[in-house]
Short mmCIF file of C-alpha atoms in Angstrom, two decimals:
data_model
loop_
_atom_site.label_atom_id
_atom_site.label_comp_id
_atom_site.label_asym_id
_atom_site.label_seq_id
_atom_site.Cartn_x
_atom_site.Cartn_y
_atom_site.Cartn_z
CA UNK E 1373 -16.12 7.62 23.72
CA UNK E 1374 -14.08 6.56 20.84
CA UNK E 1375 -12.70 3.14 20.43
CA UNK E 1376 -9.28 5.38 20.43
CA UNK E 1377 -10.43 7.18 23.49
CA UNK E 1378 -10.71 3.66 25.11
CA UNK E 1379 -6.58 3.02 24.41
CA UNK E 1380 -5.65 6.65 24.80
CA UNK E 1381 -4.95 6.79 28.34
CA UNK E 1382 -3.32 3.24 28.70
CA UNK E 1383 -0.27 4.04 30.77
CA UNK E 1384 3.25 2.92 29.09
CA UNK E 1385 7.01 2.06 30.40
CA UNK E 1386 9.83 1.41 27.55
CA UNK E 1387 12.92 0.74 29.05
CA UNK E 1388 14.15 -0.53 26.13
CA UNK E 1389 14.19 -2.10 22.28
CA UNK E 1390 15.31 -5.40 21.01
CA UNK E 1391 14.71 -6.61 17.16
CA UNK E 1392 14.33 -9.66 15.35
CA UNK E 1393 15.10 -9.99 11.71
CA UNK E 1394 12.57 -13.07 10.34
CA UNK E 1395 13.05 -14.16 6.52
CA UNK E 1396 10.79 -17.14 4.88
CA UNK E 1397 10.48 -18.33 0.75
CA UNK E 1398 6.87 -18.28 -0.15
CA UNK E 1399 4.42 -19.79 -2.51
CA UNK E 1400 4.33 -16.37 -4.63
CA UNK E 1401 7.71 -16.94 -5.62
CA UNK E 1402 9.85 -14.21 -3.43
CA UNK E 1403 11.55 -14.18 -0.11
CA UNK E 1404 9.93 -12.34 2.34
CA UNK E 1405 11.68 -10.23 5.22
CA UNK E 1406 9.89 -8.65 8.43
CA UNK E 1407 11.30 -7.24 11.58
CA UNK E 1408 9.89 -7.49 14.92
CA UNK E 1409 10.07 -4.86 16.96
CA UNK E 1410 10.15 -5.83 20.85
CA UNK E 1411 9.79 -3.16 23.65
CA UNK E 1412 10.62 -3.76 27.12
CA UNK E 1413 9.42 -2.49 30.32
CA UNK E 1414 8.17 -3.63 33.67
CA UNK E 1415 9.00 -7.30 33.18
CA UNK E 1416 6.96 -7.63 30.21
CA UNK E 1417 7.66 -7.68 26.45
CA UNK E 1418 5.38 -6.07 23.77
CA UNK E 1419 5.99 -7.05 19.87
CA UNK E 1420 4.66 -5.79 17.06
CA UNK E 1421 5.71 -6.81 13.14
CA UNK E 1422 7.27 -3.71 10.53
CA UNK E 1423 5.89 -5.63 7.36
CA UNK E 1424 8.10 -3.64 5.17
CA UNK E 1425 8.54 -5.61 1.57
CA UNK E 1426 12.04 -4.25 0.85
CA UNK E 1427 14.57 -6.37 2.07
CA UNK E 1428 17.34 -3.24 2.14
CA UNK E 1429 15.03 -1.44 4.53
CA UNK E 1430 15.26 -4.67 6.88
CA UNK E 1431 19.07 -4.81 6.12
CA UNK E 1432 19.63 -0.80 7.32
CA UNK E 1433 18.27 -1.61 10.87
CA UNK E 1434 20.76 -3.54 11.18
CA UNK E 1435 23.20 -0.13 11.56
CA UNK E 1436 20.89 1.20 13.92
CA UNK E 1437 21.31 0.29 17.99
CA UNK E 1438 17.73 1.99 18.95
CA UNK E 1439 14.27 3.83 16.92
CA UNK E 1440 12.20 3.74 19.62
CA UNK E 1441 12.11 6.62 22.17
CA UNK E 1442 11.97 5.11 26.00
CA UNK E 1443 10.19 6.69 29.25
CA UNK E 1444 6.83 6.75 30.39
CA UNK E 1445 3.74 7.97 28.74
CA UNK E 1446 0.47 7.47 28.06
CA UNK E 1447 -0.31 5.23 25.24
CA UNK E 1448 -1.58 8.53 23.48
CA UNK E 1449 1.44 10.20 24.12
CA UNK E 1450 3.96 7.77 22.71
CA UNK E 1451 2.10 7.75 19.87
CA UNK E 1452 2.27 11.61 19.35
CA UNK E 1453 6.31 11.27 20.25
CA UNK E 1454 6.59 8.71 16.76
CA UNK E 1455 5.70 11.91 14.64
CA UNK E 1456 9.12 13.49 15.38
CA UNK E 1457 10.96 10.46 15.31
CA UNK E 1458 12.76 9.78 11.89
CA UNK E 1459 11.92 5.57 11.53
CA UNK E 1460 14.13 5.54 8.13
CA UNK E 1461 17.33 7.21 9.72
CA UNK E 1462 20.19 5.43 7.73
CA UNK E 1463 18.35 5.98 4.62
CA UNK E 1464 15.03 6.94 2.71
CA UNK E 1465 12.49 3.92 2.47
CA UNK E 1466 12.43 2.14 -1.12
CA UNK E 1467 8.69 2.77 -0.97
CA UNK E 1468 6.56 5.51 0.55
CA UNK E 1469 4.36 3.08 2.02
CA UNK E 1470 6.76 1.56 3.95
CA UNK E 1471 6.65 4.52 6.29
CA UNK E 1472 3.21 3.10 7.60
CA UNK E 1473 4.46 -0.37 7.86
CA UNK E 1474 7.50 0.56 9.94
CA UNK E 1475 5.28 2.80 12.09
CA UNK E 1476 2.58 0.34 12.60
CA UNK E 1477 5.10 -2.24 13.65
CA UNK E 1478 6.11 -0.04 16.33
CA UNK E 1479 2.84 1.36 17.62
CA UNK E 1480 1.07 -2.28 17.42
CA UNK E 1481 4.45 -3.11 19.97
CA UNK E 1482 3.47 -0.30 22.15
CA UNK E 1483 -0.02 -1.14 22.13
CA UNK E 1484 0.62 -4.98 23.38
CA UNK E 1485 2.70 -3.61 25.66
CA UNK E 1486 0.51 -1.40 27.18
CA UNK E 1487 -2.34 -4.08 27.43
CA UNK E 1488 0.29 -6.19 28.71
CA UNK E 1489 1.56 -3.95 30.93
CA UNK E 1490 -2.27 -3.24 32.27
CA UNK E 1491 -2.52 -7.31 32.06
CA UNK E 1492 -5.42 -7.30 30.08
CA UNK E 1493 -6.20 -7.38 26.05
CA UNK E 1494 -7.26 -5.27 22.59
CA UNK E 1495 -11.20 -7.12 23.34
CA UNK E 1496 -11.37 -5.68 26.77
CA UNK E 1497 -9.64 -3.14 27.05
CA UNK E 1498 -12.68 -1.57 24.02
CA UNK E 1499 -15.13 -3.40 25.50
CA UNK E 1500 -15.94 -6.25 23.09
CA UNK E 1501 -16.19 -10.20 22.70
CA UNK E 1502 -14.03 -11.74 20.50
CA UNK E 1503 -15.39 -14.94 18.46
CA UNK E 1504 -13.91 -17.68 16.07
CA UNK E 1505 -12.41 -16.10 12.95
CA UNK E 1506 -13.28 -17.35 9.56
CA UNK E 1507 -10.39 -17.22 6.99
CA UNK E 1508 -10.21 -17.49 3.55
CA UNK E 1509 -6.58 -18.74 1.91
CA UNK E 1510 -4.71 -16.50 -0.54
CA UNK E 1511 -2.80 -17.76 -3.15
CA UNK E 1512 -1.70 -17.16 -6.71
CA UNK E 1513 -1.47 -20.18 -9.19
CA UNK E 1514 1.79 -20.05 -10.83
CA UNK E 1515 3.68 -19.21 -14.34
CA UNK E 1516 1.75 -20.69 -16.18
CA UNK E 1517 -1.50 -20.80 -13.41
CA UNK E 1518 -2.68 -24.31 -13.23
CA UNK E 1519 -5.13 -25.80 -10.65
CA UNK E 1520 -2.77 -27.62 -8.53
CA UNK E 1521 -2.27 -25.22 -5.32
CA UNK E 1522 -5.77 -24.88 -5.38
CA UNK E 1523 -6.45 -28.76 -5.61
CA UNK E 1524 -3.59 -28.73 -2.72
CA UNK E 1525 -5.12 -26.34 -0.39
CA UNK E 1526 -8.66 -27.96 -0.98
CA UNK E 1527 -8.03 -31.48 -0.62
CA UNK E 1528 -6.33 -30.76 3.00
CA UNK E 1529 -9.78 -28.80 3.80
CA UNK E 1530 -12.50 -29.13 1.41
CA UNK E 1531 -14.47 -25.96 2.76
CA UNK E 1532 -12.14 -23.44 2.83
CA UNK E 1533 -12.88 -20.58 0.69
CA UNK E 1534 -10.19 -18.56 -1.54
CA UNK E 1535 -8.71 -15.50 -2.75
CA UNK E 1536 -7.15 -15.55 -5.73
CA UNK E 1537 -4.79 -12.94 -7.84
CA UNK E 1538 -6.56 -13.17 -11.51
CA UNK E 1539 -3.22 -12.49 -13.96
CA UNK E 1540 -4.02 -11.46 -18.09
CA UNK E 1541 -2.87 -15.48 -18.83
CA UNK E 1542 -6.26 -16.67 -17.04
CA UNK E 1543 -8.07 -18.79 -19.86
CA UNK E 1544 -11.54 -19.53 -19.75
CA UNK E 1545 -10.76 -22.97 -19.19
CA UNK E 1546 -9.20 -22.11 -16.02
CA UNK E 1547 -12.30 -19.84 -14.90
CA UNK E 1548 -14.39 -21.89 -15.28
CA UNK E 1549 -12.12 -24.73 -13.42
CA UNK E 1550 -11.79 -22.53 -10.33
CA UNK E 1551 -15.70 -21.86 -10.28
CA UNK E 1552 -16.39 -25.37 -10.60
CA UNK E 1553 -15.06 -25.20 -7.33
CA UNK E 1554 -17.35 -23.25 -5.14
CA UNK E 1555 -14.93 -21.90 -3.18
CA UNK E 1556 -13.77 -18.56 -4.58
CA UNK E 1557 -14.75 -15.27 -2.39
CA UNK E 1558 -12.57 -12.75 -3.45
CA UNK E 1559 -10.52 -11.80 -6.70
CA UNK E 1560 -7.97 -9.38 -6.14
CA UNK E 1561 -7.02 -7.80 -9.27
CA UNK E 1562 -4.18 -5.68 -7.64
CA UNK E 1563 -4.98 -2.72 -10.40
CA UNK E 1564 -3.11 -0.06 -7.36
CA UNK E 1565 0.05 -1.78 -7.21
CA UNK E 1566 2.98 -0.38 -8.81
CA UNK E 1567 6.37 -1.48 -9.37
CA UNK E 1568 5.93 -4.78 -7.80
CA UNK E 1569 6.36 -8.48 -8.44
CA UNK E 1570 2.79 -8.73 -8.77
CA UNK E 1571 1.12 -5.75 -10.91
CA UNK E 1572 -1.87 -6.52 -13.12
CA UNK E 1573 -1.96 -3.60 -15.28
CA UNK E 1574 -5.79 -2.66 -16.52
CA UNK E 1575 -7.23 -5.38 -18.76
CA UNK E 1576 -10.61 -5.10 -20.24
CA UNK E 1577 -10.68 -8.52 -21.10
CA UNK E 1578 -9.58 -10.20 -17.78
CA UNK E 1579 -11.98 -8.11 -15.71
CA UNK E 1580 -14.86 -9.54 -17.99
CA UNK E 1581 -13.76 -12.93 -17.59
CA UNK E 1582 -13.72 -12.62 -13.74
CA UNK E 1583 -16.52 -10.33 -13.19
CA UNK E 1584 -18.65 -13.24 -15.41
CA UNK E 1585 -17.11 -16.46 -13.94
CA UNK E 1586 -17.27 -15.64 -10.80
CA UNK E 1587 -20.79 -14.05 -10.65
CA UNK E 1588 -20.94 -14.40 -6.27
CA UNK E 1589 -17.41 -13.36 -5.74
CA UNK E 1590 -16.16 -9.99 -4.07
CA UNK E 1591 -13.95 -8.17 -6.94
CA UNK E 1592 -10.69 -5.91 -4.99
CA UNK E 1593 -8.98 -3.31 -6.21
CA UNK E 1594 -9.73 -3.02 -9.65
CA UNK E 1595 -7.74 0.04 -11.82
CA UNK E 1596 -10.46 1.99 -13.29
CA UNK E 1597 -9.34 3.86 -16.75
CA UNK E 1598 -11.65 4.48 -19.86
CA UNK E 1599 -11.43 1.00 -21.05
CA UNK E 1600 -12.76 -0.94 -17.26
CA UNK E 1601 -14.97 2.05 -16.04
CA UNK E 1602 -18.20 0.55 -17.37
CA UNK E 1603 -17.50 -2.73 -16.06
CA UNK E 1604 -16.44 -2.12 -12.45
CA UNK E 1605 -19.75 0.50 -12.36
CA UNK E 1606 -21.95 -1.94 -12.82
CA UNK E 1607 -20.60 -4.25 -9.82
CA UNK E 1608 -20.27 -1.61 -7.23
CA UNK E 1609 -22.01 -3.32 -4.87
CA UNK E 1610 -19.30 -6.38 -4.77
CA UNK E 1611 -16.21 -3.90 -5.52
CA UNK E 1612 -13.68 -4.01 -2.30
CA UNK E 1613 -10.10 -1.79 -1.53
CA UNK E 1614 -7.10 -2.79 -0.27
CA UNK E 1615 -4.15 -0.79 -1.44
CA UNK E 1616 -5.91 2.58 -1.48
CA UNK E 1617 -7.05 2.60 1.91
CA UNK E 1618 -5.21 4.47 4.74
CA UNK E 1619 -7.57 6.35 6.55
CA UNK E 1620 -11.27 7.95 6.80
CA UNK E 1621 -9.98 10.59 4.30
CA UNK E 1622 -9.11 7.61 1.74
CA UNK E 1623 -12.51 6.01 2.09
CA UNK E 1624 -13.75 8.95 1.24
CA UNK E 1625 -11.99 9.77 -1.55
CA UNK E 1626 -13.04 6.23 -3.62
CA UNK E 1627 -14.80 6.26 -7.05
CA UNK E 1628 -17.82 4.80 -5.15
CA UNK E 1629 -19.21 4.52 -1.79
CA UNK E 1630 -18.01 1.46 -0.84
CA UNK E 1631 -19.82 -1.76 0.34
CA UNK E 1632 -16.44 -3.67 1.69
CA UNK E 1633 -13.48 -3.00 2.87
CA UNK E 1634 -10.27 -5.04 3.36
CA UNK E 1635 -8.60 -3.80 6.64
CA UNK E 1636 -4.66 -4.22 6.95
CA UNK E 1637 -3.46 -2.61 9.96
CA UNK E 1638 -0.29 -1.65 8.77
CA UNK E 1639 -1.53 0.75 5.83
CA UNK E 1640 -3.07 2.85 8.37
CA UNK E 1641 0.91 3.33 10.23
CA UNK E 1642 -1.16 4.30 13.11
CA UNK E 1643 -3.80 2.71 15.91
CA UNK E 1644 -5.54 6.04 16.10
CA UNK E 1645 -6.03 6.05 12.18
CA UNK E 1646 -7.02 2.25 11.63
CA UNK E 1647 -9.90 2.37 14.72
CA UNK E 1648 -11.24 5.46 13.04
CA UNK E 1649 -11.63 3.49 9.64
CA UNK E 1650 -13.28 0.88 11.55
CA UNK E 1651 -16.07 3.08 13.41
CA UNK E 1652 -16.42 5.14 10.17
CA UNK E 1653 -17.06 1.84 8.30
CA UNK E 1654 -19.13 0.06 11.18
CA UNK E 1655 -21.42 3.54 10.92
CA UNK E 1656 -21.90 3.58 7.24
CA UNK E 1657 -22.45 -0.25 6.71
CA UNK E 1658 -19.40 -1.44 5.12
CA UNK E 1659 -18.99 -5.01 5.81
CA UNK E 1660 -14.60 -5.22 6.56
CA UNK E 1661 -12.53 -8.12 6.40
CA UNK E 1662 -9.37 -8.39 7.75
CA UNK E 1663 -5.94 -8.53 5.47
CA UNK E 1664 -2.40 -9.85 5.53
CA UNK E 1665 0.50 -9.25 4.22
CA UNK E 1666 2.76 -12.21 4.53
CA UNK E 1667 3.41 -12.00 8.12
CA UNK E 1668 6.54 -14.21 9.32
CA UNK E 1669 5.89 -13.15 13.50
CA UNK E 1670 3.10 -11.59 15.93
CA UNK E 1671 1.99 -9.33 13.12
CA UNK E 1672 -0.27 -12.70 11.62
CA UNK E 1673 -1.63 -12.89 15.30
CA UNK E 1674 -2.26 -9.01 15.55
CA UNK E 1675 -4.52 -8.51 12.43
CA UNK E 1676 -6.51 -12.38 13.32
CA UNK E 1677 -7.08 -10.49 16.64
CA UNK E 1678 -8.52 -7.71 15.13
CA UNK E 1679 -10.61 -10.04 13.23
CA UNK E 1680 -11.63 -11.72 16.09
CA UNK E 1681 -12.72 -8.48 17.66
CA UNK E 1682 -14.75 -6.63 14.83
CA UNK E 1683 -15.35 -8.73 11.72
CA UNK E 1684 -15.01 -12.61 13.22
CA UNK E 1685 -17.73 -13.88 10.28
CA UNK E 1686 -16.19 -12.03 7.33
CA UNK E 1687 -14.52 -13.81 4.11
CA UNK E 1688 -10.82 -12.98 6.53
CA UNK E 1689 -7.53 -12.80 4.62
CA UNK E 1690 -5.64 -13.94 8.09
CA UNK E 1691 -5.22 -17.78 7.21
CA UNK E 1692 -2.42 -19.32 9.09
CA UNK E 1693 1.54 -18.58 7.61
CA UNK E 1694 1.87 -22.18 6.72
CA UNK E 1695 -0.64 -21.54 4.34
CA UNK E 1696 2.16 -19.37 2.32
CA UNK E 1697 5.11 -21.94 2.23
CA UNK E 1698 5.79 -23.26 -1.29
CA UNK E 1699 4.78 -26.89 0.30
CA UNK E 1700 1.95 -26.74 2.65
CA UNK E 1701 2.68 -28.54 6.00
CA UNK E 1702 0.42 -31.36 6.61
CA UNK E 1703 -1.41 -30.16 10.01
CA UNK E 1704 -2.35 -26.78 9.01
CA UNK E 1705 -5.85 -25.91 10.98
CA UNK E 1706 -8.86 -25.21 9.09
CA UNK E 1707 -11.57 -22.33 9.57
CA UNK E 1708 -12.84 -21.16 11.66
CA UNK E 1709 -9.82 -19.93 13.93
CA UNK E 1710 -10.82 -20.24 17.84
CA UNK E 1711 -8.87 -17.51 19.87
CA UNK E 1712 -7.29 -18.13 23.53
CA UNK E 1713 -9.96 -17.64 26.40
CA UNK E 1714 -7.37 -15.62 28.42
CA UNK E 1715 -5.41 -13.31 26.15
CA UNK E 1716 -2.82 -10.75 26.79
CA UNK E 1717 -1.57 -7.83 24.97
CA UNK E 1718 -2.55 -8.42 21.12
CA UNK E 1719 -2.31 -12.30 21.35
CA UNK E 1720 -4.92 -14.88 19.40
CA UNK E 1721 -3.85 -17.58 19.03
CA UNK E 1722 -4.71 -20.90 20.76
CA UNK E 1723 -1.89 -23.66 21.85
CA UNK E 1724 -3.15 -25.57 19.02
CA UNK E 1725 -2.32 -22.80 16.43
CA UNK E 1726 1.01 -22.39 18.38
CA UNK E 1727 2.02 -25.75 16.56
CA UNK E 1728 0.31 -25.30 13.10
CA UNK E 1729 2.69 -22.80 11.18
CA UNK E 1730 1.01 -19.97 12.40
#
């Protein structure tokens, strides 16, 4: 049996859809806009997060009295029912991608309701344990990058480990400040992204820099052109993806057989698609580590659940949301992350994360 096969069946009531719009500044300089989709059915609510990063996509829902179909189904079945529903029906998404965040947000609803629903949780209902997460904080360092947010972030908790956006104005001096440090674990150098606030376009230079400063450090999503081939092939065995991955079909399809993988839920648009990735990756030894993407609601609980569930020791990109303000909070909890002992639906977190900008 599948880990799918294990949700499948999971019988499902909507009665009906409620939304809420969240919006929050953040330390990488934008304002960022989710919606929460909430379903309704039996007495119980189910939530799930569209992390959607265009704010006029947020802003059309607002013409829009229902997306969701209602009725009862198997989990399975509801899913099916989202491929003939259009989720984009005032207008065309500003992004393609987007079409997997919005559908994700409303199948990760479904699913909590249905574990809700069945009063149990995403752990048991596959089978599995969940343990203390480990978490790494992501942060960029400012125009132009400086030390401080790292200083911040490490004087609050001395052994937290980071992931940090390398940008062309890195200097040596600053390598070689941030590896003084010991706590770097994985350099994103967002080569995929296009059109975005935060593109790093290819540069020879910047991937030597990193790839030699940080000589311990997992290297994500570099571009690979004629003038960075050479240098990415001969770290393939601490290269990672992000943006690129979607499915099996997209793990497949990488420049190299890959050795990690970073797992955000709402790339995959479905729960069918993202447990697939996960078997195929548990089966060909690919160490995952969970991703996320600036959750403001459940979604930051959803993908530390997942965490929790299949890759608890990894180098996690699911710190707490407080951890993305432009001033950290003073009580913001430190790693490892220690999940409730009773969950429901697609919950994690304990009372005392309740309270710490979670």
């Amino acid at each position: 049996m599948t880990l799918y096969d294990r949700l499948a069946d999971l019988p499902l009531r909507i009665d009906r859809e409620t939304r809420t719009r969240h919006e929050r500044d953040t330390s990488s300089g934008f304002t960022r806009a989710t919606t929460v989709f909430e379903l309704h059915g039996d007495g119980v609510v189910g939530r799930g997060e569209d992390v959607t990063y265009d704010r006029e996509d947020h802003d059309a829902l607002a013409d829009v009295d229902g997306v969701v179909p209602t009725g009862e189904y198997t989990f399975d079945e509801f899913s099916t029912s989202l491929d003939g529903v259009d989720l984009f029906p005032t207008k065309e998404p500003e992004r393609p991608p987007s079409r997997h965040y919005r559908r994700w947000g409303i199948e990760s609803a479904a699913l909590d309701l249905a574990l809700r629903q069945a009063d149990t949780d995403l752990a048991s209902a596959l089978g599995r344990d969940r343990s203390p997460v480990e978490f790494v904080v992501s942060t960029r360092l400012g125009d132009p990058p400086t030390t401080d947010r790292v200083e911040t972030i490490l004087d609050a908790h001395p052994d937290l480990g980071l992931k940090l956006d390398p940008t062309s104005d890195w200097t040596d001096a600053l390598v070689a400040d941030l590896a003084e440090t010991g706590s770097v674990r994985l350099l994103d150098l967002k080569g995929h992204y296009v059109g975005t606030t935060v593109d790093q376009p290819p540069d020879r230079a910047l991937y030597e820099r990193v790839i030699d400063g940080f000589p311990d450090a997992v290297i994500e999503d570099p571009a690979i052109t004629d003038g960075t081939r050479d240098l990415v092939a001969a770290i393939r065995d601490r290269l990672s993806w992000d943006a690129p991955i979607t499915g099996v079909e997209s793990v497949r399809d990488l420049p190299f057989e890959p050795r990690w993988l970073n797992v955000k839920p709402s790339r995959f648009g479905t729960v069918d698609a993202l447990l697939e990735t996960i078997e195929y990756a548990r089966e060909h030894d690919v160490t995952m580590y969970g991703g996320g993407q600036f959750e403001l609601g459940v979604g930051r609980a959803h993908v530390q659940s997942l965490a929790a569930t299949f890759y608890p020791d990894a180098p996690n990109d699911v710190a707490p949301g407080g951890y993305n303000l432009p001033d950290l909070p003073p009580d913001l909890p430190g790693s490892p992350l220690v999940p409730d002992d009773d969950p429901r639906g697609l919950d994690f977190y304990s009372s005392l994360c309740k309270s710490s900008h979670i």
